[in-house]
Coordinates of C-alpha atoms (C1' of nucleotides) in Angstrom, one line a residue:
Chain A
M1 CA -27.1 -20.0 15.5
A2 CA -26.9 -22.2 12.6
T3 CA -23.1 -23.3 12.3
Q4 CA -22.7 -24.4 15.8
K5 CA -22.1 -28.1 14.5
K6 CA -18.9 -28.1 12.4
D7 CA -17.1 -31.2 11.9
A8 CA -13.6 -29.9 12.9
N9 CA -15.0 -29.7 16.4
A10 CA -13.1 -28.9 19.4
A11 CA -10.3 -26.8 18.1
E12 CA -12.3 -24.3 16.1
V13 CA -14.5 -23.3 18.9
T14 CA -13.9 -19.9 20.1
I15 CA -13.5 -19.2 23.8
W16 CA -16.7 -17.0 23.5
E17 CA -18.8 -19.5 22.1
R18 CA -17.5 -22.0 24.5
M19 CA -18.3 -19.6 27.3
D20 CA -21.9 -19.2 26.5
R21 CA -22.4 -22.8 25.7
P22 CA -25.4 -24.2 27.9
A23 CA -23.4 -25.6 30.8
P24 CA -21.4 -28.5 31.6
A25 CA -24.5 -29.3 34.0
A26 CA -24.9 -31.5 36.8
R27 CA -24.6 -35.0 35.2
V28 CA -28.0 -36.2 35.8
A29 CA -30.7 -33.4 35.2
L30 CA -33.5 -35.8 35.4
S31 CA -35.0 -38.4 37.5
P32 CA -38.4 -40.0 37.8
Q33 CA -38.9 -38.0 40.9
K34 CA -38.3 -34.8 39.3
I35 CA -40.4 -35.6 36.4
A36 CA -43.2 -36.6 38.5
A37 CA -42.9 -33.6 40.5
V38 CA -43.4 -31.4 37.5
A39 CA -45.9 -33.2 36.0
V40 CA -48.2 -33.0 39.1
E41 CA -47.4 -29.2 39.3
V42 CA -48.5 -28.8 35.6
A43 CA -51.6 -31.0 36.0
D44 CA -52.8 -29.1 39.1
A45 CA -52.3 -25.8 37.5
E46 CA -53.5 -26.5 34.0
G47 CA -55.1 -29.7 34.0
V48 CA -54.0 -33.2 32.9
G49 CA -54.3 -32.1 29.3
A50 CA -51.5 -29.7 29.8
V51 CA -49.2 -32.7 30.9
T52 CA -47.4 -33.7 27.6
M53 CA -44.1 -35.0 27.3
R54 CA -43.0 -31.7 25.4
R55 CA -44.4 -29.6 28.0
L56 CA -42.8 -31.5 30.9
A57 CA -39.3 -31.2 28.8
K58 CA -39.8 -27.3 28.5
E59 CA -40.4 -27.0 32.2
L60 CA -37.6 -29.0 33.1
G61 CA -35.3 -27.2 30.6
V62 CA -34.4 -30.2 28.7
A63 CA -35.1 -31.7 25.3
P64 CA -38.5 -33.2 24.3
M65 CA -37.1 -36.8 24.3
A66 CA -34.9 -36.6 27.5
A67 CA -37.5 -37.7 29.8
Y68 CA -37.8 -41.1 27.9
R69 CA -34.7 -42.1 29.6
H70 CA -36.4 -42.0 33.0
V71 CA -40.0 -43.1 32.3
S72 CA -41.1 -45.6 29.8
G73 CA -43.8 -43.2 28.5
K74 CA -47.1 -41.8 29.5
D75 CA -48.2 -44.8 31.5
D76 CA -45.3 -44.7 33.7
L77 CA -45.8 -41.1 34.3
W78 CA -49.5 -41.5 35.3
A79 CA -48.4 -44.2 37.9
L80 CA -45.6 -41.9 39.4
M81 CA -48.0 -38.9 39.5
V82 CA -50.5 -41.1 41.5
D83 CA -48.1 -42.6 43.7
R84 CA -46.6 -39.2 44.6
V85 CA -49.9 -37.5 45.7
S86 CA -51.0 -40.5 47.6
A87 CA -48.4 -39.4 50.2
E88 CA -50.8 -36.8 51.3
L89 CA -53.2 -39.5 52.7
S90 CA -52.7 -40.4 56.2
V91 CA -54.3 -41.5 59.4
P92 CA -52.6 -41.3 63.0
D93 CA -51.5 -44.7 64.1
E94 CA -53.7 -44.1 67.2
V95 CA -56.7 -44.5 65.3
T96 CA -57.7 -48.2 65.2
D97 CA -61.4 -48.3 64.8
W98 CA -61.9 -49.6 61.5
R99 CA -64.8 -47.4 60.8
E100 CA -62.9 -44.3 61.7
V101 CA -59.9 -45.5 59.7
L102 CA -62.0 -46.1 56.7
R103 CA -64.0 -42.8 56.9
S104 CA -61.0 -40.7 57.5
F105 CA -59.3 -42.2 54.2
A106 CA -62.5 -41.6 52.4
V107 CA -62.9 -37.9 53.4
Q108 CA -59.1 -37.3 52.8
T109 CA -59.3 -39.1 49.4
R110 CA -62.1 -36.9 48.2
E111 CA -60.2 -33.9 49.3
M112 CA -57.1 -35.0 47.6
T113 CA -59.0 -35.7 44.4
L114 CA -60.7 -32.3 44.6
R115 CA -57.1 -30.7 45.0
H116 CA -55.7 -32.9 42.2
P117 CA -58.5 -33.2 39.9
W118 CA -56.6 -35.0 37.1
L119 CA -56.6 -38.0 39.6
G120 CA -60.1 -38.9 38.6
S121 CA -59.2 -39.1 34.7
M122 CA -56.4 -41.7 35.1
P123 CA -56.7 -45.5 35.4
A124 CA -54.1 -45.9 37.8
P125 CA -55.8 -44.8 41.2
L126 CA -57.9 -47.9 41.0
F127 CA -55.4 -50.5 40.1
A128 CA -52.3 -49.3 40.5
L129 CA -49.7 -51.4 42.5
T130 CA -47.7 -48.4 43.7
P131 CA -45.9 -48.5 47.0
R132 CA -47.9 -45.8 48.6
R133 CA -51.3 -46.9 47.3
L134 CA -50.7 -50.0 48.7
A135 CA -49.6 -48.6 52.0
V136 CA -53.0 -46.9 52.2
A137 CA -54.9 -50.2 51.4
E138 CA -52.8 -52.0 54.1
R139 CA -53.6 -49.3 56.7
Q140 CA -57.4 -49.9 55.9
L141 CA -57.2 -53.7 55.7
A142 CA -55.3 -53.8 59.0
A143 CA -58.2 -51.9 60.5
L144 CA -60.5 -54.4 59.3
D145 CA -58.3 -57.3 60.3
G146 CA -58.8 -59.4 63.5
L147 CA -62.6 -58.7 63.7
G148 CA -63.4 -62.0 62.7
L149 CA -64.1 -61.3 59.2
D150 CA -63.5 -63.5 56.2
V151 CA -60.6 -62.2 54.3
D152 CA -62.9 -61.9 51.1
V153 CA -65.4 -60.0 53.0
M154 CA -62.9 -57.9 54.3
M155 CA -61.6 -56.8 51.0
A156 CA -64.9 -56.4 49.5
A157 CA -65.8 -54.0 52.3
F158 CA -62.5 -52.0 51.8
R159 CA -63.1 -52.1 47.8
A160 CA -66.8 -50.9 48.2
V161 CA -65.7 -47.8 50.1
T162 CA -62.9 -47.0 47.7
A163 CA -65.3 -47.5 44.7
Y164 CA -67.8 -45.2 46.2
V165 CA -65.3 -42.6 47.1
Y166 CA -63.7 -42.7 43.7
G167 CA -67.2 -42.4 41.9
A168 CA -68.4 -39.7 44.2
A169 CA -65.2 -37.5 43.9
R170 CA -64.9 -38.1 40.2
S171 CA -68.6 -36.7 39.7
E172 CA -67.7 -33.6 41.8
V173 CA -64.6 -33.0 39.6
V174 CA -66.2 -33.5 36.3
L175 CA -68.9 -31.0 37.4
R176 CA -66.4 -28.6 38.3
Q177 CA -64.2 -29.0 35.2
Y178 CA -67.4 -28.6 33.2
M179 CA -68.3 -25.3 34.9
E180 CA -64.6 -24.1 34.3
E181 CA -64.7 -25.0 30.7
H182 CA -68.0 -22.7 30.4
G183 CA -66.8 -20.1 32.5
W184 CA -69.3 -20.5 35.0
W185 CA -67.9 -19.6 38.6
S186 CA -70.6 -20.2 40.9
P187 CA -73.4 -22.7 41.0
D188 CA -76.1 -20.0 40.0
E189 CA -73.9 -18.9 37.0
T190 CA -74.0 -22.6 36.2
R191 CA -77.6 -23.0 36.5
R192 CA -78.2 -20.1 34.2
G193 CA -75.8 -21.6 31.8
L194 CA -77.5 -24.8 31.9
A195 CA -81.1 -23.3 31.6
P196 CA -81.5 -23.7 27.8
Q197 CA -80.8 -27.5 28.0
M198 CA -82.8 -27.9 31.1
R199 CA -85.8 -25.9 29.7
Y200 CA -86.0 -28.2 26.6
L201 CA -85.5 -31.5 28.8
M202 CA -87.9 -30.4 31.4
G203 CA -90.5 -29.0 28.8
T204 CA -91.0 -32.5 27.7
G205 CA -92.7 -33.3 31.0
R206 CA -90.9 -36.6 31.1
Y207 CA -88.9 -36.0 34.2
P208 CA -91.3 -34.7 36.9
T209 CA -89.4 -36.1 40.0
Y210 CA -86.1 -34.7 38.5
R211 CA -87.8 -31.6 38.1
K212 CA -89.2 -31.5 41.6
Y213 CA -85.7 -31.8 42.9
A214 CA -84.4 -29.0 40.6
E215 CA -86.9 -26.7 41.7
H216 CA -87.3 -27.4 45.4
A217 CA -84.0 -28.9 46.7
A218 CA -82.3 -27.2 49.6
R219 CA -78.7 -28.5 49.5
K220 CA -78.1 -28.8 45.9
D221 CA -74.8 -27.3 46.2
D222 CA -73.7 -29.0 49.5
A223 CA -71.2 -31.6 48.1
A224 CA -69.6 -32.4 51.2
W225 CA -72.6 -33.2 52.8
E226 CA -74.0 -35.5 50.0
F227 CA -70.6 -37.3 50.0
E228 CA -70.6 -37.9 53.7
T229 CA -74.3 -38.9 53.8
G230 CA -73.6 -41.5 51.2
L231 CA -70.4 -42.5 52.9
D232 CA -72.1 -43.0 56.1
C233 CA -74.8 -45.0 54.6
L234 CA -72.1 -47.4 53.2
L235 CA -70.3 -47.7 56.5
D236 CA -73.7 -48.4 58.4
G237 CA -74.4 -51.0 55.8
I238 CA -71.0 -52.6 56.2
A239 CA -71.3 -52.5 60.0
A240 CA -74.7 -54.1 59.8
R241 CA -74.2 -56.8 57.2
L242 CA -70.7 -57.8 58.4
G243 CA -71.7 -57.9 62.0
L244 CA -69.3 -55.4 63.2
Chain B
M1 CA -89.8 -17.8 12.0
A2 CA -87.5 -15.2 13.6
T3 CA -86.9 -17.4 16.5
Q4 CA -84.6 -19.4 14.6
K5 CA -82.2 -16.8 13.6
K6 CA -78.9 -15.9 15.0
D7 CA -80.0 -13.2 17.5
A8 CA -79.0 -13.2 21.1
N9 CA -78.4 -16.8 22.4
A10 CA -81.1 -18.5 20.3
A11 CA -78.3 -19.7 18.2
E12 CA -77.8 -22.5 20.8
V13 CA -79.8 -25.3 19.6
T14 CA -78.9 -28.2 21.9
I15 CA -77.9 -31.3 20.4
W16 CA -81.1 -33.1 21.9
E17 CA -83.2 -30.7 20.2
R18 CA -81.2 -31.5 16.9
M19 CA -81.6 -35.1 17.5
D20 CA -85.2 -34.9 17.8
R21 CA -85.5 -33.3 14.5
P22 CA -86.5 -35.4 11.7
A23 CA -83.9 -36.3 9.1
P24 CA -84.2 -33.4 6.6
A25 CA -84.2 -35.7 3.6
A26 CA -82.9 -38.7 1.8
R27 CA -79.8 -36.7 0.5
V28 CA -78.6 -36.2 4.0
A29 CA -76.0 -38.9 4.5
L30 CA -75.3 -38.0 8.1
S31 CA -77.0 -37.6 11.4
P32 CA -76.3 -37.4 15.1
Q33 CA -77.6 -40.9 15.4
K34 CA -75.6 -42.5 12.5
I35 CA -72.6 -40.8 13.8
A36 CA -73.1 -42.0 17.2
A37 CA -73.9 -45.4 16.4
V38 CA -70.6 -45.8 14.3
A39 CA -68.7 -44.2 17.3
V40 CA -70.2 -46.7 19.7
E41 CA -69.4 -49.6 17.2
V42 CA -65.8 -48.4 16.9
A43 CA -65.4 -47.8 20.6
D44 CA -66.6 -51.3 21.5
A45 CA -64.5 -53.1 19.2
E46 CA -61.2 -51.0 19.4
G47 CA -61.5 -48.9 22.4
V48 CA -62.4 -45.1 22.9
G49 CA -58.8 -44.4 21.5
A50 CA -59.9 -45.5 18.1
V51 CA -62.7 -43.0 18.0
T52 CA -61.4 -40.1 16.1
M53 CA -63.2 -37.8 13.8
R54 CA -61.3 -39.0 10.9
R55 CA -61.9 -42.5 11.8
L56 CA -65.5 -42.0 11.9
A57 CA -65.6 -40.2 8.7
K58 CA -63.9 -42.9 6.9
E59 CA -66.4 -45.4 8.7
L60 CA -69.2 -43.4 7.2
G61 CA -67.8 -42.9 3.9
V62 CA -67.7 -39.2 4.2
A63 CA -65.0 -36.6 4.4
P64 CA -63.1 -36.0 7.7
M65 CA -64.9 -32.6 8.5
A66 CA -68.4 -33.6 7.5
A67 CA -69.5 -34.8 10.9
Y68 CA -68.9 -31.4 12.3
R69 CA -71.9 -30.2 10.5
H70 CA -73.9 -32.6 12.9
V71 CA -71.9 -32.6 15.9
S72 CA -70.0 -29.7 17.6
G73 CA -67.0 -31.6 18.2
K74 CA -65.7 -34.3 20.5
D75 CA -67.7 -33.5 23.6
D76 CA -71.0 -33.6 21.9
L77 CA -69.9 -37.0 20.4
W78 CA -69.3 -38.5 23.9
A79 CA -72.6 -37.2 25.2
L80 CA -74.3 -38.9 22.2
M81 CA -72.6 -42.1 22.8
V82 CA -73.5 -42.1 26.4
D83 CA -77.2 -41.4 25.6
R84 CA -77.2 -44.0 22.9
V85 CA -76.0 -46.9 25.2
S86 CA -78.3 -45.9 28.0
A87 CA -81.1 -47.2 26.2
E88 CA -79.9 -50.5 27.4
L89 CA -80.9 -49.9 30.8
S90 CA -84.6 -50.7 31.7
V91 CA -86.6 -51.9 34.6
P92 CA -90.1 -53.1 34.0
D93 CA -92.9 -50.8 35.2
E94 CA -94.4 -53.3 37.4
V95 CA -91.2 -53.1 39.7
T96 CA -92.0 -50.4 42.1
D97 CA -89.9 -51.2 45.3
W98 CA -87.5 -48.4 45.6
R99 CA -84.7 -51.0 46.7
E100 CA -85.4 -53.3 43.8
V101 CA -85.5 -50.5 41.2
L102 CA -82.1 -49.2 42.3
R103 CA -80.6 -52.4 42.6
S104 CA -81.6 -53.5 39.2
F105 CA -80.2 -50.4 37.5
A106 CA -77.0 -51.0 39.5
V107 CA -76.3 -54.5 38.3
Q108 CA -77.6 -53.5 34.7
T109 CA -75.2 -50.4 34.8
R110 CA -72.2 -52.7 35.7
E111 CA -73.1 -55.0 33.1
M112 CA -73.5 -52.1 30.4
T113 CA -70.0 -50.7 31.7
L114 CA -68.3 -54.2 31.1
R115 CA -69.9 -54.3 27.4
H116 CA -69.0 -50.8 26.7
P117 CA -65.8 -50.1 28.7
W118 CA -65.2 -46.9 27.3
L119 CA -68.0 -45.7 29.2
G120 CA -65.8 -45.4 32.4
S121 CA -63.3 -43.2 30.7
M122 CA -65.5 -40.4 29.7
P123 CA -66.8 -37.5 31.9
A124 CA -70.3 -37.5 30.5
P125 CA -71.9 -40.6 32.3
L126 CA -71.6 -39.1 35.8
F127 CA -72.9 -35.5 34.7
A128 CA -74.5 -35.4 31.6
L129 CA -77.9 -34.1 31.2
T130 CA -78.7 -36.4 28.3
P131 CA -82.4 -37.4 27.7
R132 CA -81.9 -41.2 28.2
R133 CA -79.8 -40.7 31.3
L134 CA -82.2 -38.4 32.7
A135 CA -84.9 -41.0 32.0
V136 CA -82.8 -43.5 34.1
A137 CA -82.3 -41.1 36.9
E138 CA -86.2 -40.2 36.7
R139 CA -86.9 -43.8 37.2
Q140 CA -85.0 -44.3 40.2
L141 CA -86.0 -41.0 42.0
A142 CA -89.6 -41.8 41.1
A143 CA -89.0 -45.0 43.0
L144 CA -87.8 -43.1 46.0
D145 CA -90.6 -40.6 45.8
G146 CA -93.4 -40.7 47.9
L147 CA -91.6 -42.4 50.7
G148 CA -91.7 -39.3 52.9
L149 CA -88.1 -38.6 52.2
D150 CA -86.7 -35.2 52.0
V151 CA -85.9 -34.4 48.3
D152 CA -82.5 -33.6 49.2
V153 CA -81.9 -36.9 50.8
M154 CA -83.7 -38.8 48.2
M155 CA -81.0 -37.3 45.6
A156 CA -78.3 -38.2 48.0
A157 CA -79.3 -41.8 48.1
F158 CA -79.7 -42.0 44.4
R159 CA -76.3 -40.3 43.6
A160 CA -74.5 -42.5 46.3
V161 CA -75.7 -45.7 44.5
T162 CA -74.6 -44.2 41.2
A163 CA -71.3 -43.2 42.5
Y164 CA -70.7 -46.7 43.9
V165 CA -71.7 -48.5 40.7
Y166 CA -69.7 -46.0 38.7
G167 CA -66.5 -46.6 40.8
A168 CA -66.7 -50.3 41.1
A169 CA -67.4 -50.9 37.3
R170 CA -64.6 -48.6 36.4
S171 CA -62.2 -50.5 38.5
E172 CA -63.2 -53.7 36.9
V173 CA -62.8 -52.2 33.5
V174 CA -59.5 -50.7 34.1
L175 CA -58.3 -54.0 35.4
R176 CA -59.5 -55.9 32.3
Q177 CA -57.9 -53.1 30.0
Y178 CA -54.6 -53.6 31.9
M179 CA -54.8 -57.5 31.4
E180 CA -55.6 -56.9 27.7
E181 CA -52.7 -54.5 27.2
H182 CA -50.3 -57.1 28.6
G183 CA -51.9 -60.1 26.8
W184 CA -53.0 -61.8 30.0
W185 CA -56.2 -63.7 29.3
S186 CA -56.9 -65.1 32.7
P187 CA -56.6 -64.4 36.4
D188 CA -53.9 -66.9 36.7
E189 CA -51.8 -65.4 33.7
T190 CA -52.4 -61.8 35.3
R191 CA -50.9 -63.1 38.7
R192 CA -48.0 -64.6 36.8
G193 CA -47.4 -61.6 35.1
L194 CA -47.7 -59.4 38.2
A195 CA -45.5 -61.7 40.2
P196 CA -42.4 -59.8 39.8
Q197 CA -43.8 -56.5 41.0
M198 CA -45.7 -58.3 43.8
R199 CA -42.6 -60.2 44.9
Y200 CA -40.7 -56.8 45.3
L201 CA -43.5 -55.2 47.2
M202 CA -44.4 -57.9 49.4
G203 CA -40.8 -58.5 50.1
T204 CA -40.6 -55.4 51.8
G205 CA -42.8 -56.7 54.4
R206 CA -44.8 -53.7 54.8
Y207 CA -48.0 -55.0 53.5
P208 CA -48.7 -58.0 55.7
T209 CA -52.5 -57.8 55.7
Y210 CA -52.6 -57.3 52.1
R211 CA -50.4 -60.2 51.5
K212 CA -52.6 -62.4 53.6
Y213 CA -55.4 -61.5 51.3
A214 CA -53.3 -62.1 48.2
E215 CA -52.3 -65.8 49.6
H216 CA -55.5 -66.8 51.2
A217 CA -58.5 -65.3 49.5
A218 CA -61.0 -67.7 47.9
R219 CA -63.0 -65.3 45.8
K220 CA -60.4 -63.0 44.5
D221 CA -61.8 -63.3 41.0
D222 CA -65.5 -63.3 41.7
A223 CA -66.0 -59.7 40.6
A224 CA -69.7 -59.8 40.4
W225 CA -70.0 -61.2 44.0
E226 CA -67.9 -58.4 45.2
F227 CA -69.8 -55.9 43.4
E228 CA -73.2 -57.2 44.8
T229 CA -71.8 -57.5 48.3
G230 CA -70.8 -53.8 48.4
L231 CA -74.2 -52.7 46.7
D232 CA -76.3 -54.7 49.3
C233 CA -74.4 -53.0 51.9
L234 CA -74.9 -49.6 50.6
L235 CA -78.6 -50.4 50.0
D236 CA -78.9 -51.7 53.6
G237 CA -77.4 -48.5 54.8
I238 CA -79.6 -46.4 52.9
A239 CA -82.8 -48.3 54.2
A240 CA -81.5 -48.0 57.6
R241 CA -80.3 -44.5 57.8
L242 CA -83.5 -43.1 55.8
G243 CA -85.9 -45.2 57.7
L244 CA -87.1 -47.0 54.7
Chain C
dA1 C1' -86.0 -18.7 -11.8
dC2 C1' -83.6 -17.5 -8.0
dG3 C1' -81.5 -16.6 -3.4
dG4 C1' -80.9 -18.6 1.1
dT5 C1' -79.8 -22.3 3.7
dC6 C1' -77.8 -26.6 4.7
dT7 C1' -74.6 -30.6 3.6
dG8 C1' -70.5 -32.1 2.6
dT9 C1' -65.2 -31.3 0.6
dG10 C1' -60.5 -29.9 0.7
dT11 C1' -56.6 -27.9 2.4
dA12 C1' -54.0 -26.4 6.2
dC13 C1' -52.2 -25.3 11.0
dG14 C1' -50.4 -26.4 15.2
dG15 C1' -49.9 -30.2 18.5
dC16 C1' -49.2 -34.6 20.2
dG17 C1' -46.5 -39.4 21.5
dT18 C1' -42.4 -41.3 20.4
dA19 C1' -38.7 -44.1 17.0
dT20 C1' -34.2 -43.4 15.9
dC21 C1' -29.8 -41.8 15.6
dG22 C1' -25.9 -39.1 17.1
dA23 C1' -22.9 -36.5 20.4
dG24 C1' -20.9 -36.0 24.8
dA25 C1' -19.5 -36.9 29.7
dC26 C1' -18.8 -40.4 33.1
dG27 C1' -16.7 -44.6 35.2
dC28 C1' -14.0 -48.8 35.0
dG29 C1' -10.6 -52.3 33.7
dT30 C1' -6.4 -52.2 32.1
Chain D
dA1 C1' -3.2 -42.6 31.8
dC2 C1' -6.0 -44.2 28.7
dG3 C1' -9.7 -46.0 25.9
dC4 C1' -14.0 -47.9 25.5
dG5 C1' -18.6 -49.0 26.8
dT6 C1' -22.3 -47.0 28.9
dC7 C1' -25.7 -43.8 30.1
dT8 C1' -27.7 -39.0 29.4
dC9 C1' -29.5 -35.8 26.5
dG10 C1' -30.2 -33.4 21.8
dA11 C1' -32.1 -33.2 17.3
dT12 C1' -35.0 -34.5 13.7
dA13 C1' -38.8 -36.9 11.8
dC14 C1' -43.2 -39.6 11.1
dG15 C1' -47.8 -40.1 11.4
dC16 C1' -51.4 -39.3 13.9
dC17 C1' -55.0 -35.9 16.2
dG18 C1' -58.8 -32.1 16.4
dT19 C1' -60.6 -28.6 14.1
dA20 C1' -60.8 -23.6 11.6
dC21 C1' -61.9 -21.9 7.4
dA22 C1' -63.3 -21.1 2.7
dC23 C1' -65.9 -23.3 -0.9
dA24 C1' -69.2 -26.0 -3.9
dG25 C1' -73.4 -28.3 -4.9
dA26 C1' -78.3 -29.7 -3.6
dC27 C1' -82.6 -28.6 -1.9
dC28 C1' -86.3 -25.2 -0.5
dG29 C1' -90.0 -21.5 -0.4
dT30 C1' -90.9 -18.1 -3.0

DNA sequence: ACGGTCTGTGTACGGCGTATCGAGACGCGT
DNA sequence: ACGCGTCTCGATACGCCGTACACAGACCGT
């Protein structure tokens, strides 16, 4: 394979060599969309840690640096990924009740985050001015519009829900990842695995209430219930405080 | 004597146990505490990205691998850092009203997160069974205890607030970091910097409500107000729904 | 005095992001 | 028809990173 690159180039190349040379190839093999698609696939399958420029290049059958023609670097890539999966969120147009709209997006966002755990570990989801994320925000703000709310309050309500959802989903994801890293595939296995730490910490006697929870709680593993309980509290509070 | 040996799983001495052990002698240059202290300093000053094992070693005047005697790796280090700064949170013992306790911790946690922006980018704060984090949880759970609440509901309420605080604080931090990265030192500079993106996105006409906010909002830059508004909504909702 | 244990050192490996430069293929003005 | 600028992609290389591993010296109880 060594001497492929002679200086007297074209003329000397045998037809055979010519024949199994890669391919004329469709001119543009890459595009931001393709790159984002592959990145999402890899991140879903193996975690965000597996998303490296080299890995994407390999997956795309392309040289390590090729992708840089289409995305400026890792940051661009994150934004593209976030925008891409945001398409999974949708609430039917018929639904107009503010509370139903916000609740539906919240529940869907949690599910999306569990499907794409890497979402929690990038900055973009919270800030990101991407088209699809903005569309999601717009839909929720529109549902809150026309209710006589001050525009600042409206945004505060929307953002409060977003913050809650992000924090709650993130904590679920982090727990799952921690379990996976340790090879714990069930809540019980996890408790067994954590037992040494717990024994030591609880042994200090400094956390009696927490201990009571650890020993007597009945819904410790019902994350969806916990999520929705908190969400409903928040929506209640918004409704009350904002006079909706 | 035999208990310390490598048999079975006794080999697993948790980092917390280690931390409680007295520094063996003067000859010991390193300890988990010292390492964590330096790590926090570096992270505060230059961001979590600057916290590398090699950097810490340099800062401690020690060989790159030395820290591994005291910390099993990056994960231990994150946990130690989180535990360390958690000491900054405190609510006087006299305060016993559940709402006051939760609110105070929430506000303090936001401030702490703004002081230590790297907090938002590690998994530990949400899950972490560290002594001091557990103490913070214990204090809040204790405040909710004895109110006739089901233990699961109690935990759900506590965790809802935690999730909100984490999400809200994180979004503030992310925005600040984004600004810093672009050299924008004021909200107005930021708006100017973002103007091109905004012009394009708003130009599509797909985000009318968002646009209204962008153009007419009065408290756009009052993050503390926004945070406390959402927090109070959530606490209202908890009080109402839980019959407190 | 001595063996075991613990602390810190030195070296090395495989990855990472990405700067830089060169080669080849397209498309437009002539 | 042709040539040249422009864009896409390839190859190489640099300087980081986390950390595995083998080792050396200091301390300890005996």
